[in-house]
Short mmCIF file of C-alpha atoms in Angstrom, two decimals:
data_model
loop_
_atom_site.label_atom_id
_atom_site.label_comp_id
_atom_site.label_asym_id
_atom_site.label_seq_id
_atom_site.Cartn_x
_atom_site.Cartn_y
_atom_site.Cartn_z
CA MET A 11 40.36 -87.21 57.10
CA ARG A 12 40.06 -83.82 55.10
CA TYR A 13 42.07 -85.62 52.24
CA CYS A 14 39.78 -88.30 52.14
CA SER A 15 36.51 -86.18 52.21
CA ALA A 16 38.19 -83.95 49.15
CA LEU A 17 38.40 -87.63 47.43
CA ALA A 18 34.71 -88.30 48.15
CA VAL A 19 33.46 -84.74 46.79
CA LEU A 20 35.51 -85.02 43.43
CA ALA A 21 34.37 -88.98 43.22
CA THR A 22 30.72 -87.61 43.41
CA SER A 23 30.78 -84.55 41.23
CA THR A 24 32.55 -86.78 38.57
CA PHE A 25 30.15 -88.97 38.64
CA LEU A 26 27.51 -86.72 38.33
CA ALA A 27 29.37 -84.70 35.50
CA ALA A 28 29.04 -88.13 34.02
CA ALA A 29 25.50 -89.18 34.92
CA GLY A 30 24.16 -85.86 33.82
CA PRO A 31 22.72 -84.79 30.50
CA ALA A 32 25.12 -85.00 27.55
CA PRO A 33 26.40 -81.16 26.13
CA ALA A 34 24.38 -79.48 23.01
CA THR A 35 26.31 -80.54 19.80
CA GLU A 36 26.11 -77.50 17.58
CA LEU A 37 26.12 -77.52 14.13
CA GLU A 38 26.85 -75.04 11.99
CA VAL A 39 24.01 -74.48 8.72
CA THR A 40 24.74 -72.31 5.83
CA HIS A 41 22.01 -71.02 3.64
CA TRP A 42 21.43 -67.94 1.84
CA TRP A 43 17.55 -67.25 3.82
CA THR A 44 18.40 -63.54 4.47
CA SER A 45 15.33 -61.53 4.33
CA GLY A 46 12.60 -60.51 6.07
CA GLY A 47 10.32 -63.47 5.48
CA GLU A 48 13.11 -66.18 5.05
CA ALA A 49 15.02 -65.22 8.22
CA ALA A 50 11.48 -65.78 10.15
CA ALA A 51 10.78 -69.17 8.20
CA VAL A 52 14.47 -70.37 9.12
CA ALA A 53 13.86 -69.89 12.69
CA GLU A 54 11.45 -72.67 12.88
CA PHE A 55 13.74 -74.62 12.09
CA ALA A 56 16.58 -73.81 14.68
CA LYS A 57 13.98 -73.60 16.90
CA ALA A 58 13.26 -77.44 16.16
CA PHE A 59 16.81 -78.35 16.09
CA ASP A 60 17.52 -76.52 19.02
CA ALA A 61 14.00 -78.93 21.11
CA THR A 62 16.02 -81.54 20.35
CA GLY A 63 18.70 -80.81 23.04
CA ASN A 64 21.49 -79.50 20.18
CA HIS A 65 22.40 -76.00 18.86
CA TRP A 66 21.71 -74.87 15.26
CA VAL A 67 24.36 -72.03 14.57
CA ASP A 68 23.12 -69.92 11.95
CA GLY A 69 25.44 -69.68 9.06
CA ALA A 70 23.46 -67.02 6.80
CA ILE A 71 25.36 -65.67 3.87
CA ALA A 72 23.81 -62.68 2.36
CA GLY A 73 23.73 -62.00 -1.42
CA SER A 74 21.17 -65.24 -2.83
CA GLY A 75 22.47 -68.58 -4.28
CA SER A 76 24.62 -67.28 -6.81
CA THR A 77 26.77 -65.56 -3.71
CA ALA A 78 26.34 -68.11 -1.49
CA ARG A 79 27.18 -71.24 -3.03
CA PRO A 80 30.87 -70.51 -4.63
CA ILE A 81 31.86 -69.82 -0.33
CA MET A 82 29.84 -73.00 0.82
CA ILE A 83 31.70 -75.13 -1.96
CA SER A 84 35.19 -73.49 -1.23
CA ARG A 85 34.88 -74.42 2.37
CA ILE A 86 33.70 -78.06 1.96
CA THR A 87 36.25 -78.72 -0.73
CA GLY A 88 38.56 -76.69 1.46
CA GLY A 89 38.52 -79.27 4.51
CA ASP A 90 36.34 -76.47 6.61
CA PRO A 91 32.83 -78.06 6.02
CA MET A 92 29.90 -76.98 7.90
CA GLY A 93 27.31 -79.28 9.36
CA ALA A 94 24.90 -79.13 6.99
CA THR A 95 24.09 -76.50 3.95
CA GLN A 96 21.59 -75.75 1.81
CA PHE A 97 21.45 -76.20 -1.90
CA ASN A 98 18.45 -76.29 -4.33
CA HIS A 99 17.14 -79.30 -5.96
CA GLY A 100 18.81 -80.54 -8.45
CA ARG A 101 22.69 -80.72 -9.88
CA GLN A 102 24.17 -78.10 -7.90
CA ALA A 103 25.69 -80.35 -5.03
CA GLU A 104 26.64 -83.10 -8.19
CA GLU A 105 30.38 -82.77 -8.27
CA LEU A 106 30.62 -82.78 -3.99
CA VAL A 107 29.08 -85.75 -4.08
CA GLN A 108 30.67 -87.56 -6.58
CA ALA A 109 33.66 -86.23 -4.91
CA GLY A 110 33.27 -88.14 -1.90
CA LEU A 111 32.57 -85.04 0.21
CA MET A 112 29.03 -85.53 1.19
CA ARG A 113 27.27 -88.03 3.48
CA ASP A 114 25.00 -90.83 2.57
CA LEU A 115 21.74 -90.63 4.19
CA THR A 116 20.33 -93.56 2.67
CA ASP A 117 19.84 -95.77 5.48
CA LEU A 118 18.37 -93.14 7.17
CA ALA A 119 15.85 -92.70 4.78
CA THR A 120 15.10 -96.31 4.56
CA LYS A 121 14.43 -95.98 8.20
CA GLU A 122 12.10 -93.07 8.12
CA LYS A 123 10.84 -94.21 4.88
CA TRP A 124 11.07 -90.95 3.06
CA THR A 125 10.46 -92.64 -0.43
CA GLU A 126 6.61 -93.06 0.97
CA VAL A 127 6.20 -89.68 2.60
CA ILE A 128 8.12 -86.85 0.48
CA ARG A 129 5.75 -86.16 -2.83
CA PRO A 130 6.54 -85.97 -5.50
CA LYS A 131 9.06 -88.59 -6.34
CA SER A 132 11.11 -86.06 -8.20
CA LEU A 133 12.29 -84.52 -4.98
CA LEU A 134 13.90 -87.61 -3.65
CA ASP A 135 15.17 -88.33 -7.23
CA SER A 136 17.06 -85.15 -7.32
CA CYS A 137 18.90 -86.13 -4.00
CA THR A 138 19.64 -89.55 -5.42
CA LEU A 139 22.73 -90.18 -7.42
CA ASP A 140 24.03 -93.52 -8.28
CA GLY A 141 21.07 -95.48 -5.77
CA LYS A 142 21.89 -93.45 -2.74
CA ILE A 143 20.43 -90.52 -1.27
CA TYR A 144 22.72 -87.16 -0.24
CA CYS A 145 20.08 -84.53 0.65
CA VAL A 146 16.94 -83.83 2.27
CA PRO A 147 14.45 -81.81 0.41
CA VAL A 148 12.69 -79.48 2.72
CA ASN A 149 9.64 -77.33 0.51
CA ILE A 150 8.58 -77.30 -2.88
CA HIS A 151 9.31 -73.73 -4.63
CA SER A 152 7.83 -72.72 -7.56
CA TRP A 153 9.07 -69.83 -9.75
CA GLN A 154 6.04 -69.66 -12.02
CA TRP A 155 4.25 -66.82 -10.39
CA LEU A 156 3.36 -63.07 -11.47
CA TRP A 157 2.40 -60.95 -7.90
CA LEU A 158 0.41 -57.90 -8.37
CA SER A 159 0.00 -55.12 -6.26
CA ASN A 160 -3.82 -54.56 -6.01
CA LYS A 161 -3.01 -51.12 -4.77
CA ALA A 162 -0.90 -49.73 -7.71
CA PHE A 163 -4.12 -51.00 -10.46
CA GLU A 164 -6.75 -49.14 -8.00
CA THR A 165 -4.30 -46.09 -8.21
CA ALA A 166 -4.19 -46.29 -11.87
CA GLY A 167 -7.76 -46.80 -12.42
CA VAL A 168 -7.53 -50.05 -14.41
CA PRO A 169 -8.15 -53.73 -13.19
CA ILE A 170 -6.38 -56.11 -11.62
CA PRO A 171 -4.91 -58.16 -14.70
CA LYS A 172 -5.80 -61.82 -15.14
CA ASN A 173 -2.93 -62.84 -17.26
CA TRP A 174 0.65 -61.39 -18.44
CA ASP A 175 -1.03 -60.25 -21.90
CA GLU A 176 -3.21 -58.08 -19.90
CA PHE A 177 -0.53 -56.44 -17.29
CA VAL A 178 1.58 -55.75 -20.28
CA ALA A 179 -1.59 -53.67 -21.42
CA ALA A 180 -2.09 -51.81 -18.59
CA ALA A 181 1.61 -50.80 -18.51
CA PRO A 182 0.91 -47.09 -19.84
CA ALA A 183 -1.81 -46.34 -17.14
CA LEU A 184 0.63 -47.74 -14.54
CA GLU A 185 3.60 -45.29 -16.16
CA LYS A 186 0.79 -42.29 -16.11
CA ALA A 187 0.01 -42.74 -12.48
CA GLY A 188 3.73 -42.80 -11.35
CA ILE A 189 4.14 -46.37 -10.99
CA VAL A 190 6.55 -49.08 -12.19
CA PRO A 191 4.93 -51.56 -14.29
CA PHE A 192 7.49 -54.23 -13.61
CA ALA A 193 9.53 -54.22 -10.47
CA GLN A 194 12.82 -56.77 -11.81
CA GLY A 195 15.41 -57.13 -9.61
CA GLY A 196 19.02 -56.83 -11.62
CA GLN A 197 20.82 -59.89 -10.23
CA ALA A 198 21.81 -62.45 -13.29
CA TRP A 199 19.42 -65.55 -11.67
CA GLN A 200 16.72 -63.21 -11.39
CA VAL A 201 16.37 -62.35 -15.11
CA ASN A 202 17.37 -65.66 -16.04
CA ASN A 203 14.82 -66.88 -14.53
CA THR A 204 11.95 -64.37 -15.17
CA PHE A 205 12.99 -65.68 -19.32
CA ALA A 206 12.48 -69.47 -18.02
CA VAL A 207 9.07 -68.59 -16.44
CA LEU A 208 8.29 -66.61 -19.71
CA MET A 209 9.16 -69.72 -21.40
CA LEU A 210 7.16 -71.74 -20.01
CA ALA A 211 3.95 -69.92 -19.63
CA ILE A 212 3.98 -68.47 -23.09
CA GLY A 213 5.50 -71.40 -24.94
CA GLY A 214 3.89 -74.31 -22.74
CA LYS A 215 5.20 -77.46 -20.87
CA GLU A 216 6.42 -79.41 -24.11
CA LEU A 217 8.24 -76.15 -25.61
CA PHE A 218 9.97 -75.68 -22.72
CA GLN A 219 10.95 -79.89 -22.20
CA LYS A 220 12.57 -79.46 -26.13
CA VAL A 221 14.63 -76.60 -25.12
CA TYR A 222 15.85 -76.93 -21.70
CA GLY A 223 15.17 -80.95 -21.43
CA ASP A 224 16.01 -82.59 -24.76
CA LYS A 225 18.40 -79.51 -25.52
CA ASP A 226 16.90 -78.81 -29.03
CA GLU A 227 19.17 -76.07 -30.82
CA ALA A 228 16.74 -75.65 -33.59
CA VAL A 229 13.81 -75.59 -31.34
CA ALA A 230 15.71 -72.98 -29.38
CA ALA A 231 16.31 -70.54 -32.79
CA GLY A 232 12.59 -71.52 -33.70
CA PRO A 233 9.81 -68.79 -34.12
CA GLU A 234 7.91 -70.15 -30.93
CA VAL A 235 10.59 -69.08 -28.99
CA ALA A 236 11.16 -65.61 -30.82
CA LYS A 237 7.70 -64.95 -28.73
CA VAL A 238 9.34 -65.54 -25.75
CA PHE A 239 11.88 -63.05 -26.24
CA LYS A 240 9.07 -60.84 -27.47
CA ALA A 241 7.90 -61.01 -24.35
CA ALA A 242 11.03 -61.01 -22.44
CA ASP A 243 11.71 -57.31 -24.22
CA ASP A 244 7.98 -56.45 -22.81
CA ALA A 245 9.72 -57.27 -19.29
CA ARG A 246 12.80 -55.05 -20.18
CA ARG A 247 11.15 -51.95 -21.09
CA LEU A 248 8.54 -52.35 -18.49
CA SER A 249 11.21 -52.82 -15.39
CA LYS A 250 13.91 -50.44 -16.82
CA SER A 251 13.09 -47.40 -14.09
CA ALA A 252 12.92 -50.07 -11.34
CA ASN A 253 16.50 -49.75 -10.19
CA VAL A 254 16.62 -52.08 -7.57
CA GLN A 255 19.14 -55.32 -6.99
CA GLU A 256 17.71 -57.87 -4.59
CA TRP A 257 14.66 -59.64 -5.36
CA ASN A 258 13.09 -58.70 -1.98
CA GLN A 259 13.15 -55.20 -2.66
CA ALA A 260 11.52 -55.65 -6.15
CA THR A 261 8.92 -57.28 -3.89
CA ALA A 262 8.99 -54.33 -1.28
CA MET A 263 7.82 -52.26 -4.37
CA VAL A 264 4.84 -53.95 -5.20
CA ILE A 265 4.00 -54.92 -1.36
CA ASN A 266 4.22 -51.01 -0.96
CA GLY A 267 2.28 -50.04 -4.37
CA LYS A 268 5.30 -48.42 -6.21
CA ALA A 269 5.12 -51.45 -8.80
CA GLY A 270 2.20 -53.13 -10.62
CA GLY A 271 3.57 -56.35 -10.52
CA GLN A 272 6.73 -59.30 -10.20
CA ILE A 273 7.63 -62.38 -11.39
CA MET A 274 9.40 -64.34 -8.67
CA GLY A 275 8.81 -67.83 -6.68
CA ASP A 276 6.30 -68.36 -4.22
CA TRP A 277 9.23 -67.21 -1.46
CA ALA A 278 7.79 -63.99 -2.41
CA GLN A 279 4.78 -64.45 0.17
CA GLY A 280 6.95 -64.82 3.12
CA GLU A 281 7.32 -60.95 2.61
CA PHE A 282 3.64 -60.37 1.89
CA GLN A 283 3.04 -62.12 5.00
CA LEU A 284 5.81 -60.29 7.06
CA ALA A 285 4.62 -56.99 5.95
CA GLY A 286 0.84 -57.91 7.18
CA LYS A 287 -0.49 -58.06 3.66
CA VAL A 288 -3.75 -60.64 2.92
CA ALA A 289 -3.62 -62.57 -0.56
CA GLY A 290 -6.66 -61.37 -2.35
CA THR A 291 -7.11 -58.52 -0.84
CA ASP A 292 -4.01 -56.59 -1.15
CA TYR A 293 -2.02 -58.57 -3.68
CA THR A 294 -3.26 -61.11 -6.50
CA CYS A 295 -0.97 -63.82 -7.48
CA LEU A 296 -1.15 -65.94 -11.06
CA PRO A 297 0.35 -69.10 -11.28
CA GLY A 298 2.11 -69.76 -14.71
CA LEU A 299 1.36 -66.09 -15.25
CA GLY A 300 -2.23 -66.64 -15.67
CA ILE A 301 -2.04 -68.19 -18.87
CA ASN A 302 -0.43 -71.63 -18.33
CA PRO A 303 -0.79 -72.79 -14.33
CA THR A 304 1.70 -75.22 -14.37
CA LEU A 305 4.46 -75.34 -11.75
CA ALA A 306 7.83 -76.18 -11.58
CA THR A 307 9.05 -78.93 -8.25
CA GLY A 308 11.69 -77.02 -7.52
CA GLY A 309 12.90 -75.60 -3.92
CA ASP A 310 15.49 -76.12 -1.37
CA ALA A 311 17.36 -79.46 0.16
CA PHE A 312 19.99 -79.82 2.87
CA TYR A 313 23.10 -81.78 2.28
CA PHE A 314 25.25 -82.93 5.11
CA PRO A 315 29.24 -82.69 4.19
CA LEU A 316 31.48 -85.44 5.87
CA GLN A 317 32.47 -84.89 9.53
CA LYS A 318 35.26 -86.07 11.46
CA ASP A 319 33.51 -85.45 14.88
CA GLU A 320 31.26 -88.51 15.61
CA ALA A 321 29.33 -86.17 17.81
CA LYS A 322 28.58 -84.07 14.82
CA ALA A 323 27.38 -87.22 13.02
CA LYS A 324 25.01 -87.56 15.19
CA ALA A 325 23.78 -84.60 15.24
CA GLN A 326 23.60 -84.27 11.23
CA GLU A 327 21.53 -87.46 11.49
CA VAL A 328 18.93 -85.74 14.47
CA LEU A 329 18.77 -82.20 12.02
CA ALA A 330 18.00 -84.37 9.07
CA SER A 331 15.31 -86.20 10.60
CA THR A 332 14.05 -82.85 12.45
CA LEU A 333 13.73 -81.19 8.70
CA LEU A 334 11.13 -83.64 7.87
CA ASP A 335 9.33 -83.84 10.73
CA PRO A 336 5.49 -83.14 9.92
CA LYS A 337 5.08 -80.08 12.36
CA THR A 338 8.15 -78.21 11.52
CA GLN A 339 7.39 -78.51 7.69
CA VAL A 340 4.51 -77.27 8.46
CA ALA A 341 5.85 -74.61 10.28
CA PHE A 342 8.55 -73.63 8.33
CA ASN A 343 6.55 -73.67 4.78
CA LEU A 344 3.86 -71.49 6.30
CA LYS A 345 6.38 -68.75 7.00
CA LYS A 346 8.71 -69.39 3.52
CA GLY A 347 5.56 -69.50 1.48
CA SER A 348 6.37 -72.62 0.16
CA VAL A 349 4.59 -76.39 0.18
CA PRO A 350 5.79 -79.00 2.50
CA VAL A 351 7.40 -81.82 0.58
CA ARG A 352 5.35 -84.35 3.09
CA GLY A 353 2.09 -85.42 1.27
CA ASP A 354 0.82 -86.28 5.17
CA VAL A 355 0.67 -82.69 6.36
CA ASP A 356 -2.05 -80.49 7.59
CA LEU A 357 -2.19 -77.19 5.53
CA ASN A 358 -5.71 -75.54 6.41
CA ALA A 359 -3.48 -72.56 7.47
CA ALA A 360 -2.75 -71.96 4.10
CA ASN A 361 -3.46 -68.86 2.35
CA ASP A 362 -5.00 -68.25 -1.21
CA CYS A 363 -2.13 -68.47 -2.83
CA MET A 364 -0.44 -71.55 -1.23
CA LYS A 365 -4.24 -73.22 -1.98
CA LYS A 366 -3.53 -72.55 -5.78
CA GLY A 367 -0.41 -74.20 -5.59
CA ILE A 368 -1.39 -76.86 -3.82
CA GLU A 369 -3.87 -77.38 -6.36
CA ILE A 370 -1.99 -77.16 -9.32
CA LEU A 371 0.31 -79.79 -7.78
CA GLY A 372 -2.13 -82.31 -6.97
CA LYS A 373 -3.10 -82.48 -10.41
CA GLY A 374 0.24 -83.24 -11.62
CA ASP A 375 0.42 -79.83 -13.74
CA ILE A 376 4.20 -79.71 -12.90
CA VAL A 377 7.66 -79.84 -14.63
CA SER A 378 11.10 -80.16 -13.82
CA TRP A 379 12.93 -76.71 -13.65
CA THR A 380 16.19 -75.68 -14.82
CA ASP A 381 18.57 -76.26 -11.81
CA GLN A 382 17.39 -80.04 -12.44
CA LEU A 383 17.71 -80.00 -16.42
CA VAL A 384 21.09 -78.40 -16.89
CA SER A 385 24.46 -77.88 -15.26
CA GLN A 386 25.72 -75.17 -13.08
CA ASP A 387 27.90 -74.27 -16.21
CA THR A 388 24.94 -73.90 -18.45
CA GLN A 389 23.08 -71.92 -15.81
CA LYS A 390 26.21 -69.59 -15.92
CA GLN A 391 25.74 -69.28 -19.15
CA PHE A 392 22.32 -68.14 -19.45
CA GLU A 393 22.55 -65.90 -16.69
CA ASP A 394 25.32 -64.16 -18.20
CA LEU A 395 23.31 -64.05 -21.35
CA PHE A 396 20.19 -62.34 -19.29
CA SER A 397 22.18 -60.22 -17.49
CA GLU A 398 23.59 -58.33 -20.57
CA PHE A 399 19.89 -58.88 -22.16
CA PHE A 400 18.09 -56.96 -19.52
CA ALA A 401 20.81 -54.54 -18.91
CA THR A 402 21.45 -53.25 -22.39
CA ALA A 403 20.05 -52.56 -25.69
CA MET A 404 20.76 -56.05 -27.33
CA THR A 405 17.98 -57.23 -30.11
CA SER A 406 15.95 -60.22 -29.06
CA GLU A 407 17.34 -61.18 -32.36
CA ASP A 408 20.89 -61.58 -31.36
CA ALA A 409 19.96 -62.67 -27.82
CA GLN A 410 17.84 -65.54 -29.52
CA LYS A 411 20.86 -66.45 -31.40
CA ARG A 412 22.91 -66.64 -28.78
CA PHE A 413 20.62 -68.54 -26.29
CA ALA A 414 20.49 -71.47 -29.22
CA LYS A 415 24.08 -71.64 -29.15
CA ILE A 416 24.34 -72.45 -25.38
CA VAL A 417 21.21 -74.70 -25.92
CA ALA A 418 23.44 -76.74 -28.40
CA THR A 419 26.02 -76.90 -26.05
CA ALA A 420 24.37 -77.49 -22.79
CA ASP A 421 24.43 -80.65 -20.59
#
């Protein structure tokens, strides 16, 4: 009797276990969002994914993309793939896709009509290779901003600049007040992008395209680009006493009034927001450095390495769909400082700087950024050049010669 009862209990418990909810699938997601503002933003993705019954295992890698990407790539090529991983829009994962290591998301994209909701079209184009879609764009980030500390200029007794030229002219007053004029982080990716931002703002869209898009060596060696190198020399001179490496350390200098300004992408807004600063009151933002209000439609996307585990493969689809959910898009991007990739979401809560960016994007004043125009090998050559330029006494003339040679062989 006892034996039969035990069997009955076992059968009942087994049935209940089988009939109960399926266990949550853990999915490791690697990314390089580790600053305070970035962590707050990525937490919105994790919360939304966990709400589906699965579990986001955070794989944050400190040290920015240039540090994180080699680690991510090594894991994927070495047979230890994560569930999903961040890359920037463009060609960073191109070789991984070509090697057959990334999941094809075309069926999901077709089902959910990504081509109808993702704007601008170039974002999804950057995820497409040979007609197949391999990634999910999650935001529109633009590098082309000069962030200014209202407190710093008030302390120095000079008006808040309206453009890069006025910013450079105000530098002596800032220095006299003991304020670093220009906060520039020392990492190679930062100084390289500072130069590219100056190229677009000072040289304009056509010059930028000829250099980075058409790879025109003659233009890169010419007088218009020489003007950009003059501006880069100013940036180098004005940042000589900054003594910081990480981008968010430079942003903190602006937030605290220890520096006048910083060229950085709109993700800097996440740091200002976390510090309780208000756009237009505590800080000023100048898209296109106040000279040329054109923005690049760069940003971040998630790729999904192939998985042998069927449960993880299913969870990948859930995550891909969650990343593009309208509510998730708004929650994440408001904290990240970026603009949602969906053109059908409510952005009434956007601050003044974000609204400026949305207006520019709406007018179509956009370009593809260097990540989309040149290979990672070429980017590394640019980074090596500008890292040396900002750290040494290399002349602008010598730097431009080297720059033109890189452009000549760029792919």
